[in-house]
């Protein structure tokens, strides 16, 4: 029987809700392991293949003063904790990462207040393997932009197992500091809009290439066009959730899970 690991931050809750709407029985083949975004950034892939959290109580974004090592464990689809067990990469056919920005995330490619330019295939590929995001954002917590070290470790150590999903793009019309400013620029300049569309299509083509060569590179899953605004900058407002600009509702995740299952599970 194939075994899968869903690994992530708070976004993993949405992923699980998507399974419950799509087909909850499929979760029988899944282990789930999550830490909130700050804690997720401290995970480490050990030489023996185990993903472990340190014995640490982080000060940032941790009002309950939770110890990461005690919080980190494999759970099933109902939240039951398998005491003493942490995930090991050797036990899974595929590892789905549901944290850190998805690869349509514009700040990977355009610095704030810059003019979008045409991205070559080699530059796009370097962006896919880069772990830096432009830091000049006054209105957004840097944790929303974090590409966690565990993502880099997994894509380097066992790329053939990794399917990177990432977090949803921010919700349409709600993040004013970067995304809506970029939207306004693209809406008022057709040539820049055309450049941006060319870049987005190049990103999709690169993902197809990764998928066809999944033995040599990690797989990158992009959200379907129907979930995104016309510029692929943000998640459509109809998939909003009350909790955050940076989280999407269950219907969004149901559509993500449907595609994931079609490609990798069923």
PDB file of C-alpha atoms in Angstrom:
ATOM      1  CA  UNK A   1       0.000   0.000   0.000  1.00  0.00           C
ATOM      2  CA  UNK A   2       1.330   3.434  -0.951  1.00  0.00           C
ATOM      3  CA  UNK A   3       1.919   5.790   1.956  1.00  0.00           C
ATOM      4  CA  UNK A   4       1.939   9.569   1.690  1.00  0.00           C
ATOM      5  CA  UNK A   5       3.001  12.389   3.993  1.00  0.00           C
ATOM      6  CA  UNK A   6       1.324  15.797   4.046  1.00  0.00           C
ATOM      7  CA  UNK A   7       3.727  18.183   5.697  1.00  0.00           C
ATOM      8  CA  UNK A   8       2.972  21.815   6.374  1.00  0.00           C
ATOM      9  CA  UNK A   9       2.162  24.863   8.416  1.00  0.00           C
ATOM     10  CA  UNK A  10      -1.294  26.165   9.331  1.00  0.00           C
ATOM     11  CA  UNK A  11      -2.188  25.715   5.647  1.00  0.00           C
ATOM     12  CA  UNK A  12      -2.315  21.964   6.245  1.00  0.00           C
ATOM     13  CA  UNK A  13      -5.667  22.434   7.997  1.00  0.00           C
ATOM     14  CA  UNK A  14      -7.162  23.685   4.730  1.00  0.00           C
ATOM     15  CA  UNK A  15      -5.626  20.780   2.833  1.00  0.00           C
ATOM     16  CA  UNK A  16      -7.279  18.327   5.239  1.00  0.00           C
ATOM     17  CA  UNK A  17     -10.642  20.099   4.906  1.00  0.00           C
ATOM     18  CA  UNK A  18     -10.289  19.699   1.144  1.00  0.00           C
ATOM     19  CA  UNK A  19      -9.930  15.944   1.597  1.00  0.00           C
ATOM     20  CA  UNK A  20     -13.041  15.812   3.753  1.00  0.00           C
ATOM     21  CA  UNK A  21     -15.044  17.527   1.011  1.00  0.00           C
ATOM     22  CA  UNK A  22     -13.520  15.478  -1.808  1.00  0.00           C
ATOM     23  CA  UNK A  23     -13.097  11.947  -0.406  1.00  0.00           C
ATOM     24  CA  UNK A  24     -12.190  11.483   3.250  1.00  0.00           C
ATOM     25  CA  UNK A  25     -11.454   7.782   2.753  1.00  0.00           C
ATOM     26  CA  UNK A  26      -8.326   8.689   0.789  1.00  0.00           C
ATOM     27  CA  UNK A  27      -6.770  10.069   3.966  1.00  0.00           C
ATOM     28  CA  UNK A  28      -6.318   6.487   5.232  1.00  0.00           C
ATOM     29  CA  UNK A  29      -3.071   6.374   3.231  1.00  0.00           C
ATOM     30  CA  UNK A  30      -1.850   9.711   4.581  1.00  0.00           C
ATOM     31  CA  UNK A  31       0.101  10.858   7.599  1.00  0.00           C
ATOM     32  CA  UNK A  32      -0.236  14.531   8.515  1.00  0.00           C
ATOM     33  CA  UNK A  33       2.424  16.551  10.292  1.00  0.00           C
ATOM     34  CA  UNK A  34       2.044  20.286  10.924  1.00  0.00           C
ATOM     35  CA  UNK A  35       3.569  23.154  12.866  1.00  0.00           C
ATOM     36  CA  UNK A  36       2.425  26.760  12.721  1.00  0.00           C
ATOM     37  CA  UNK A  37       4.523  28.879  10.345  1.00  0.00           C
ATOM     38  CA  UNK A  38       7.062  30.077  12.897  1.00  0.00           C
ATOM     39  CA  UNK A  39       7.635  26.568  14.211  1.00  0.00           C
ATOM     40  CA  UNK A  40       7.739  25.105  10.704  1.00  0.00           C
ATOM     41  CA  UNK A  41      10.745  27.271  10.028  1.00  0.00           C
ATOM     42  CA  UNK A  42      12.740  25.376  12.679  1.00  0.00           C
ATOM     43  CA  UNK A  43      12.199  21.838  11.322  1.00  0.00           C
ATOM     44  CA  UNK A  44      15.292  19.946  10.256  1.00  0.00           C
ATOM     45  CA  UNK A  45      15.879  16.862   8.096  1.00  0.00           C
ATOM     46  CA  UNK A  46      18.349  14.656   9.966  1.00  0.00           C
ATOM     47  CA  UNK A  47      20.916  12.328   8.296  1.00  0.00           C
ATOM     48  CA  UNK A  48      18.820   9.277   9.281  1.00  0.00           C
ATOM     49  CA  UNK A  49      15.856  10.617   7.275  1.00  0.00           C
ATOM     50  CA  UNK A  50      13.733  11.749  10.209  1.00  0.00           C
ATOM     51  CA  UNK A  51      12.222  15.231  10.204  1.00  0.00           C
ATOM     52  CA  UNK A  52      12.606  16.582  13.704  1.00  0.00           C
ATOM     53  CA  UNK A  53      11.761  19.744  15.597  1.00  0.00           C
ATOM     54  CA  UNK A  54      14.180  21.169  18.178  1.00  0.00           C
ATOM     55  CA  UNK A  55      13.591  21.309  21.912  1.00  0.00           C
ATOM     56  CA  UNK A  56      12.742  24.985  21.656  1.00  0.00           C
ATOM     57  CA  UNK A  57      10.061  27.432  22.745  1.00  0.00           C
ATOM     58  CA  UNK A  58      10.246  30.179  20.105  1.00  0.00           C
ATOM     59  CA  UNK A  59       9.454  33.694  21.250  1.00  0.00           C
ATOM     60  CA  UNK A  60       8.095  34.920  17.925  1.00  0.00           C
ATOM     61  CA  UNK A  61       4.428  34.243  17.130  1.00  0.00           C
ATOM     62  CA  UNK A  62       4.059  31.809  20.027  1.00  0.00           C
ATOM     63  CA  UNK A  63       1.676  33.321  22.603  1.00  0.00           C
ATOM     64  CA  UNK A  64       0.958  29.906  24.166  1.00  0.00           C
ATOM     65  CA  UNK A  65       4.716  29.282  24.652  1.00  0.00           C
ATOM     66  CA  UNK A  66       4.533  25.896  22.958  1.00  0.00           C
ATOM     67  CA  UNK A  67       7.580  23.650  22.816  1.00  0.00           C
ATOM     68  CA  UNK A  68       8.224  22.624  19.205  1.00  0.00           C
ATOM     69  CA  UNK A  69       9.558  19.181  20.024  1.00  0.00           C
ATOM     70  CA  UNK A  70       6.474  18.342  22.069  1.00  0.00           C
ATOM     71  CA  UNK A  71       4.077  19.717  19.462  1.00  0.00           C
ATOM     72  CA  UNK A  72       5.691  17.952  16.488  1.00  0.00           C
ATOM     73  CA  UNK A  73       4.375  14.466  15.653  1.00  0.00           C
ATOM     74  CA  UNK A  74       2.559  12.455  13.017  1.00  0.00           C
ATOM     75  CA  UNK A  75      -1.221  12.690  13.233  1.00  0.00           C
ATOM     76  CA  UNK A  76      -4.036  11.030  11.342  1.00  0.00           C
ATOM     77  CA  UNK A  77      -6.865  12.754   9.499  1.00  0.00           C
ATOM     78  CA  UNK A  78      -8.814  13.120  12.752  1.00  0.00           C
ATOM     79  CA  UNK A  79      -5.993  14.831  14.619  1.00  0.00           C
ATOM     80  CA  UNK A  80      -5.024  11.793  16.698  1.00  0.00           C
ATOM     81  CA  UNK A  81      -1.359  11.988  17.661  1.00  0.00           C
ATOM     82  CA  UNK A  82       0.909   8.997  17.208  1.00  0.00           C
ATOM     83  CA  UNK A  83       2.912   9.450  20.419  1.00  0.00           C
ATOM     84  CA  UNK A  84       6.655   9.492  19.980  1.00  0.00           C
ATOM     85  CA  UNK A  85       6.502   9.255  16.194  1.00  0.00           C
ATOM     86  CA  UNK A  86       7.928  11.841  13.822  1.00  0.00           C
ATOM     87  CA  UNK A  87       7.979  11.445  10.031  1.00  0.00           C
ATOM     88  CA  UNK A  88      10.818   9.688   8.222  1.00  0.00           C
ATOM     89  CA  UNK A  89      11.252  10.310   4.488  1.00  0.00           C
ATOM     90  CA  UNK A  90      12.035   6.633   3.826  1.00  0.00           C
ATOM     91  CA  UNK A  91       8.487   5.611   4.808  1.00  0.00           C
ATOM     92  CA  UNK A  92       6.666   7.553   2.074  1.00  0.00           C
ATOM     93  CA  UNK A  93       6.181   7.328  -1.656  1.00  0.00           C
ATOM     94  CA  UNK A  94       5.390  11.040  -1.886  1.00  0.00           C
ATOM     95  CA  UNK A  95       5.742  14.009   0.464  1.00  0.00           C
ATOM     96  CA  UNK A  96       3.339  16.888  -0.152  1.00  0.00           C
ATOM     97  CA  UNK A  97       4.544  20.248   1.178  1.00  0.00           C
ATOM     98  CA  UNK A  98       1.744  22.648   2.083  1.00  0.00           C
ATOM     99  CA  UNK A  99       3.669  25.653   3.398  1.00  0.00           C
ATOM    100  CA  UNK A 100       5.760  28.550   2.064  1.00  0.00           C
ATOM    101  CA  UNK A 101       4.637  30.575  -0.973  1.00  0.00           C
ATOM    102  CA  UNK A 102       3.404  28.773  -4.088  1.00  0.00           C
ATOM    103  CA  UNK A 103       5.504  29.267  -7.208  1.00  0.00           C
ATOM    104  CA  UNK A 104       3.157  31.834  -8.760  1.00  0.00           C
ATOM    105  CA  UNK A 105       4.096  34.124  -5.871  1.00  0.00           C
ATOM    106  CA  UNK A 106       5.013  37.372  -7.607  1.00  0.00           C
ATOM    107  CA  UNK A 107       7.654  38.555  -5.082  1.00  0.00           C
ATOM    108  CA  UNK A 108       9.855  35.651  -6.196  1.00  0.00           C
ATOM    109  CA  UNK A 109      10.208  37.410  -9.540  1.00  0.00           C
ATOM    110  CA  UNK A 110       9.434  41.128  -9.117  1.00  0.00           C
ATOM    111  CA  UNK A 111      10.882  43.326  -6.389  1.00  0.00           C
ATOM    112  CA  UNK A 112       8.473  45.798  -4.831  1.00  0.00           C
ATOM    113  CA  UNK A 113       7.971  48.990  -6.893  1.00  0.00           C
ATOM    114  CA  UNK A 114       9.978  47.543  -9.797  1.00  0.00           C
ATOM    115  CA  UNK A 115       8.720  47.184 -13.363  1.00  0.00           C
ATOM    116  CA  UNK A 116       8.089  43.548 -14.374  1.00  0.00           C
ATOM    117  CA  UNK A 117      10.538  42.340 -16.998  1.00  0.00           C
ATOM    118  CA  UNK A 118      10.685  39.297 -19.216  1.00  0.00           C
ATOM    119  CA  UNK A 119      12.178  36.348 -17.337  1.00  0.00           C
ATOM    120  CA  UNK A 120      14.399  33.917 -19.208  1.00  0.00           C
ATOM    121  CA  UNK A 121      14.057  30.177 -18.702  1.00  0.00           C
ATOM    122  CA  UNK A 122      17.374  30.044 -16.851  1.00  0.00           C
ATOM    123  CA  UNK A 123      16.397  32.921 -14.556  1.00  0.00           C
ATOM    124  CA  UNK A 124      13.031  31.312 -13.791  1.00  0.00           C
ATOM    125  CA  UNK A 125      14.727  28.037 -12.946  1.00  0.00           C
ATOM    126  CA  UNK A 126      17.114  29.819 -10.600  1.00  0.00           C
ATOM    127  CA  UNK A 127      14.090  31.452  -8.922  1.00  0.00           C
ATOM    128  CA  UNK A 128      12.572  28.013  -8.376  1.00  0.00           C
ATOM    129  CA  UNK A 129      15.669  26.932  -6.489  1.00  0.00           C
ATOM    130  CA  UNK A 130      16.172  30.236  -4.710  1.00  0.00           C
ATOM    131  CA  UNK A 131      15.159  30.572  -1.068  1.00  0.00           C
ATOM    132  CA  UNK A 132      15.117  34.364  -0.961  1.00  0.00           C
ATOM    133  CA  UNK A 133      12.169  36.698  -1.333  1.00  0.00           C
ATOM    134  CA  UNK A 134      12.349  40.476  -1.584  1.00  0.00           C
ATOM    135  CA  UNK A 135      12.317  41.788   2.005  1.00  0.00           C
ATOM    136  CA  UNK A 136      11.122  45.349   1.432  1.00  0.00           C
ATOM    137  CA  UNK A 137       7.520  44.902   2.569  1.00  0.00           C
ATOM    138  CA  UNK A 138       6.276  47.289   5.206  1.00  0.00           C
ATOM    139  CA  UNK A 139       2.711  45.994   5.423  1.00  0.00           C
ATOM    140  CA  UNK A 140       3.319  42.229   5.471  1.00  0.00           C
ATOM    141  CA  UNK A 141       4.788  40.038   8.174  1.00  0.00           C
ATOM    142  CA  UNK A 142       8.056  38.487   6.939  1.00  0.00           C
ATOM    143  CA  UNK A 143       6.760  35.074   8.049  1.00  0.00           C
ATOM    144  CA  UNK A 144       4.259  35.149   5.198  1.00  0.00           C
ATOM    145  CA  UNK A 145       7.171  35.283   2.775  1.00  0.00           C
ATOM    146  CA  UNK A 146       9.314  32.704   4.504  1.00  0.00           C
ATOM    147  CA  UNK A 147      10.644  29.811   2.441  1.00  0.00           C
ATOM    148  CA  UNK A 148      11.411  27.428   5.263  1.00  0.00           C
ATOM    149  CA  UNK A 149      14.746  25.556   5.375  1.00  0.00           C
ATOM    150  CA  UNK A 150      13.010  22.160   5.549  1.00  0.00           C
ATOM    151  CA  UNK A 151      11.641  22.778   2.038  1.00  0.00           C
ATOM    152  CA  UNK A 152      15.158  23.274   0.717  1.00  0.00           C
ATOM    153  CA  UNK A 153      16.397  20.196   2.589  1.00  0.00           C
ATOM    154  CA  UNK A 154      13.684  17.919   1.223  1.00  0.00           C
ATOM    155  CA  UNK A 155      13.983  19.109  -2.376  1.00  0.00           C
ATOM    156  CA  UNK A 156      17.747  18.566  -2.174  1.00  0.00           C
ATOM    157  CA  UNK A 157      17.734  15.195  -0.381  1.00  0.00           C
ATOM    158  CA  UNK A 158      14.799  13.334  -1.961  1.00  0.00           C
ATOM    159  CA  UNK A 159      13.500  15.390  -4.918  1.00  0.00           C
ATOM    160  CA  UNK A 160      11.791  12.370  -6.484  1.00  0.00           C
ATOM    161  CA  UNK A 161       9.460  12.153  -3.470  1.00  0.00           C
ATOM    162  CA  UNK A 162       8.588  15.844  -3.102  1.00  0.00           C
ATOM    163  CA  UNK A 163       5.461  17.515  -4.439  1.00  0.00           C
ATOM    164  CA  UNK A 164       5.575  21.193  -3.550  1.00  0.00           C
ATOM    165  CA  UNK A 165       2.079  22.722  -3.314  1.00  0.00           C
ATOM    166  CA  UNK A 166       2.747  25.724  -1.132  1.00  0.00           C
ATOM    167  CA  UNK A 167       0.320  28.192   0.390  1.00  0.00           C
ATOM    168  CA  UNK A 168      -2.479  29.903  -1.537  1.00  0.00           C
ATOM    169  CA  UNK A 169      -1.784  33.273  -3.065  1.00  0.00           C
ATOM    170  CA  UNK A 170      -3.244  36.121  -0.964  1.00  0.00           C
ATOM    171  CA  UNK A 171      -6.904  36.837  -1.418  1.00  0.00           C
ATOM    172  CA  UNK A 172      -7.959  39.175  -4.198  1.00  0.00           C
ATOM    173  CA  UNK A 173      -8.338  42.884  -3.342  1.00  0.00           C
ATOM    174  CA  UNK A 174      -7.268  42.437   0.294  1.00  0.00           C
ATOM    175  CA  UNK A 175      -3.468  42.708   0.399  1.00  0.00           C
ATOM    176  CA  UNK A 176      -2.820  46.373  -0.399  1.00  0.00           C
ATOM    177  CA  UNK A 177       0.919  46.706   0.212  1.00  0.00           C
ATOM    178  CA  UNK A 178       2.285  44.770  -2.765  1.00  0.00           C
ATOM    179  CA  UNK A 179      -0.188  42.746  -4.794  1.00  0.00           C
ATOM    180  CA  UNK A 180      -2.872  45.340  -5.420  1.00  0.00           C
ATOM    181  CA  UNK A 181      -0.179  47.884  -6.304  1.00  0.00           C
ATOM    182  CA  UNK A 182       1.240  45.482  -8.871  1.00  0.00           C
ATOM    183  CA  UNK A 183      -2.260  44.763 -10.164  1.00  0.00           C
ATOM    184  CA  UNK A 184      -2.824  48.473 -10.782  1.00  0.00           C
ATOM    185  CA  UNK A 185       0.443  48.753 -12.715  1.00  0.00           C
ATOM    186  CA  UNK A 186      -0.386  45.766 -14.930  1.00  0.00           C
ATOM    187  CA  UNK A 187      -3.964  46.923 -15.538  1.00  0.00           C
ATOM    188  CA  UNK A 188      -2.753  50.299 -16.813  1.00  0.00           C
ATOM    189  CA  UNK A 189       0.100  49.133 -19.037  1.00  0.00           C
ATOM    190  CA  UNK A 190      -0.718  46.524 -21.673  1.00  0.00           C
ATOM    191  CA  UNK A 191       2.917  45.847 -22.564  1.00  0.00           C
ATOM    192  CA  UNK A 192       3.793  45.080 -18.934  1.00  0.00           C
ATOM    193  CA  UNK A 193       0.663  42.959 -18.647  1.00  0.00           C
ATOM    194  CA  UNK A 194       1.740  40.966 -21.706  1.00  0.00           C
ATOM    195  CA  UNK A 195       5.208  40.477 -20.209  1.00  0.00           C
ATOM    196  CA  UNK A 196       3.659  39.260 -16.977  1.00  0.00           C
ATOM    197  CA  UNK A 197       1.389  36.790 -18.790  1.00  0.00           C
ATOM    198  CA  UNK A 198       4.392  35.479 -20.712  1.00  0.00           C
ATOM    199  CA  UNK A 199       6.225  34.953 -17.425  1.00  0.00           C
ATOM    200  CA  UNK A 200       3.277  33.127 -15.876  1.00  0.00           C
ATOM    201  CA  UNK A 201       3.057  30.785 -18.858  1.00  0.00           C
ATOM    202  CA  UNK A 202       6.806  30.179 -18.646  1.00  0.00           C
ATOM    203  CA  UNK A 203       6.381  29.223 -14.986  1.00  0.00           C
ATOM    204  CA  UNK A 204       3.684  26.714 -15.920  1.00  0.00           C
ATOM    205  CA  UNK A 205       5.851  25.252 -18.691  1.00  0.00           C
ATOM    206  CA  UNK A 206       8.748  24.897 -16.271  1.00  0.00           C
ATOM    207  CA  UNK A 207       6.483  23.029 -13.857  1.00  0.00           C
ATOM    208  CA  UNK A 208       5.474  20.628 -16.619  1.00  0.00           C
ATOM    209  CA  UNK A 209       9.156  20.052 -17.308  1.00  0.00           C
ATOM    210  CA  UNK A 210       9.802  19.337 -13.637  1.00  0.00           C
ATOM    211  CA  UNK A 211       6.896  16.863 -13.616  1.00  0.00           C
ATOM    212  CA  UNK A 212       8.212  14.979 -16.656  1.00  0.00           C
ATOM    213  CA  UNK A 213      11.649  14.737 -15.028  1.00  0.00           C
ATOM    214  CA  UNK A 214      10.435  14.058 -11.498  1.00  0.00           C
ATOM    215  CA  UNK A 215      13.213  11.546 -10.897  1.00  0.00           C
ATOM    216  CA  UNK A 216      15.757  14.353 -11.100  1.00  0.00           C
ATOM    217  CA  UNK A 217      13.811  17.291  -9.699  1.00  0.00           C
ATOM    218  CA  UNK A 218      11.046  17.908  -7.255  1.00  0.00           C
ATOM    219  CA  UNK A 219       7.495  18.293  -8.558  1.00  0.00           C
ATOM    220  CA  UNK A 220       5.845  21.705  -8.395  1.00  0.00           C
ATOM    221  CA  UNK A 221       2.060  21.894  -8.301  1.00  0.00           C
ATOM    222  CA  UNK A 222       0.429  25.163  -9.367  1.00  0.00           C
ATOM    223  CA  UNK A 223      -3.127  26.142  -8.392  1.00  0.00           C
ATOM    224  CA  UNK A 224      -5.552  25.734 -11.322  1.00  0.00           C
ATOM    225  CA  UNK A 225      -6.439  28.911 -13.206  1.00  0.00           C
ATOM    226  CA  UNK A 226     -10.058  28.743 -12.051  1.00  0.00           C
ATOM    227  CA  UNK A 227      -8.923  29.480  -8.480  1.00  0.00           C
ATOM    228  CA  UNK A 228      -6.960  32.588  -9.407  1.00  0.00           C
ATOM    229  CA  UNK A 229      -7.672  36.142 -10.494  1.00  0.00           C
ATOM    230  CA  UNK A 230      -7.177  36.945 -14.175  1.00  0.00           C
ATOM    231  CA  UNK A 231      -3.569  38.060 -13.586  1.00  0.00           C
ATOM    232  CA  UNK A 232      -2.647  35.029 -11.439  1.00  0.00           C
ATOM    233  CA  UNK A 233      -1.507  37.382  -8.696  1.00  0.00           C
ATOM    234  CA  UNK A 234      -4.096  36.455  -6.084  1.00  0.00           C
ATOM    235  CA  UNK A 235      -6.699  33.871  -5.115  1.00  0.00           C
ATOM    236  CA  UNK A 236     -10.210  34.738  -6.280  1.00  0.00           C
ATOM    237  CA  UNK A 237     -12.284  36.415  -3.591  1.00  0.00           C
ATOM    238  CA  UNK A 238     -15.007  33.760  -3.830  1.00  0.00           C
ATOM    239  CA  UNK A 239     -12.599  31.367  -2.065  1.00  0.00           C
ATOM    240  CA  UNK A 240     -12.095  33.688   0.896  1.00  0.00           C
ATOM    241  CA  UNK A 241     -12.007  32.534   4.479  1.00  0.00           C
ATOM    242  CA  UNK A 242     -12.685  34.657   7.526  1.00  0.00           C
ATOM    243  CA  UNK A 243      -9.389  33.843   9.203  1.00  0.00           C
ATOM    244  CA  UNK A 244      -6.753  35.543   7.044  1.00  0.00           C
ATOM    245  CA  UNK A 245      -5.798  37.187   3.776  1.00  0.00           C
ATOM    246  CA  UNK A 246      -3.233  34.405   3.465  1.00  0.00           C
ATOM    247  CA  UNK A 247      -5.584  31.426   3.867  1.00  0.00           C
ATOM    248  CA  UNK A 248      -8.249  30.092   1.517  1.00  0.00           C
ATOM    249  CA  UNK A 249     -11.558  28.394   2.270  1.00  0.00           C
ATOM    250  CA  UNK A 250     -12.461  24.679   2.033  1.00  0.00           C
ATOM    251  CA  UNK A 251     -13.812  24.946  -1.529  1.00  0.00           C
ATOM    252  CA  UNK A 252     -10.412  26.147  -2.717  1.00  0.00           C
ATOM    253  CA  UNK A 253      -8.705  23.194  -1.072  1.00  0.00           C
ATOM    254  CA  UNK A 254     -11.264  20.723  -2.374  1.00  0.00           C
ATOM    255  CA  UNK A 255     -10.249  21.666  -5.929  1.00  0.00           C
ATOM    256  CA  UNK A 256      -6.565  21.428  -5.031  1.00  0.00           C
ATOM    257  CA  UNK A 257      -7.036  17.975  -3.486  1.00  0.00           C
ATOM    258  CA  UNK A 258      -9.021  16.769  -6.501  1.00  0.00           C
ATOM    259  CA  UNK A 259      -6.102  17.583  -8.803  1.00  0.00           C
ATOM    260  CA  UNK A 260      -3.502  16.188  -6.407  1.00  0.00           C
ATOM    261  CA  UNK A 261      -5.370  12.891  -6.092  1.00  0.00           C
ATOM    262  CA  UNK A 262      -5.778  12.625  -9.853  1.00  0.00           C
ATOM    263  CA  UNK A 263      -2.044  13.115 -10.396  1.00  0.00           C
ATOM    264  CA  UNK A 264      -0.526  11.184  -7.497  1.00  0.00           C
ATOM    265  CA  UNK A 265      -2.949   9.206  -5.350  1.00  0.00           C
ATOM    266  CA  UNK A 266      -5.825   7.537  -7.187  1.00  0.00           C
TER     267      UNK A 266
END
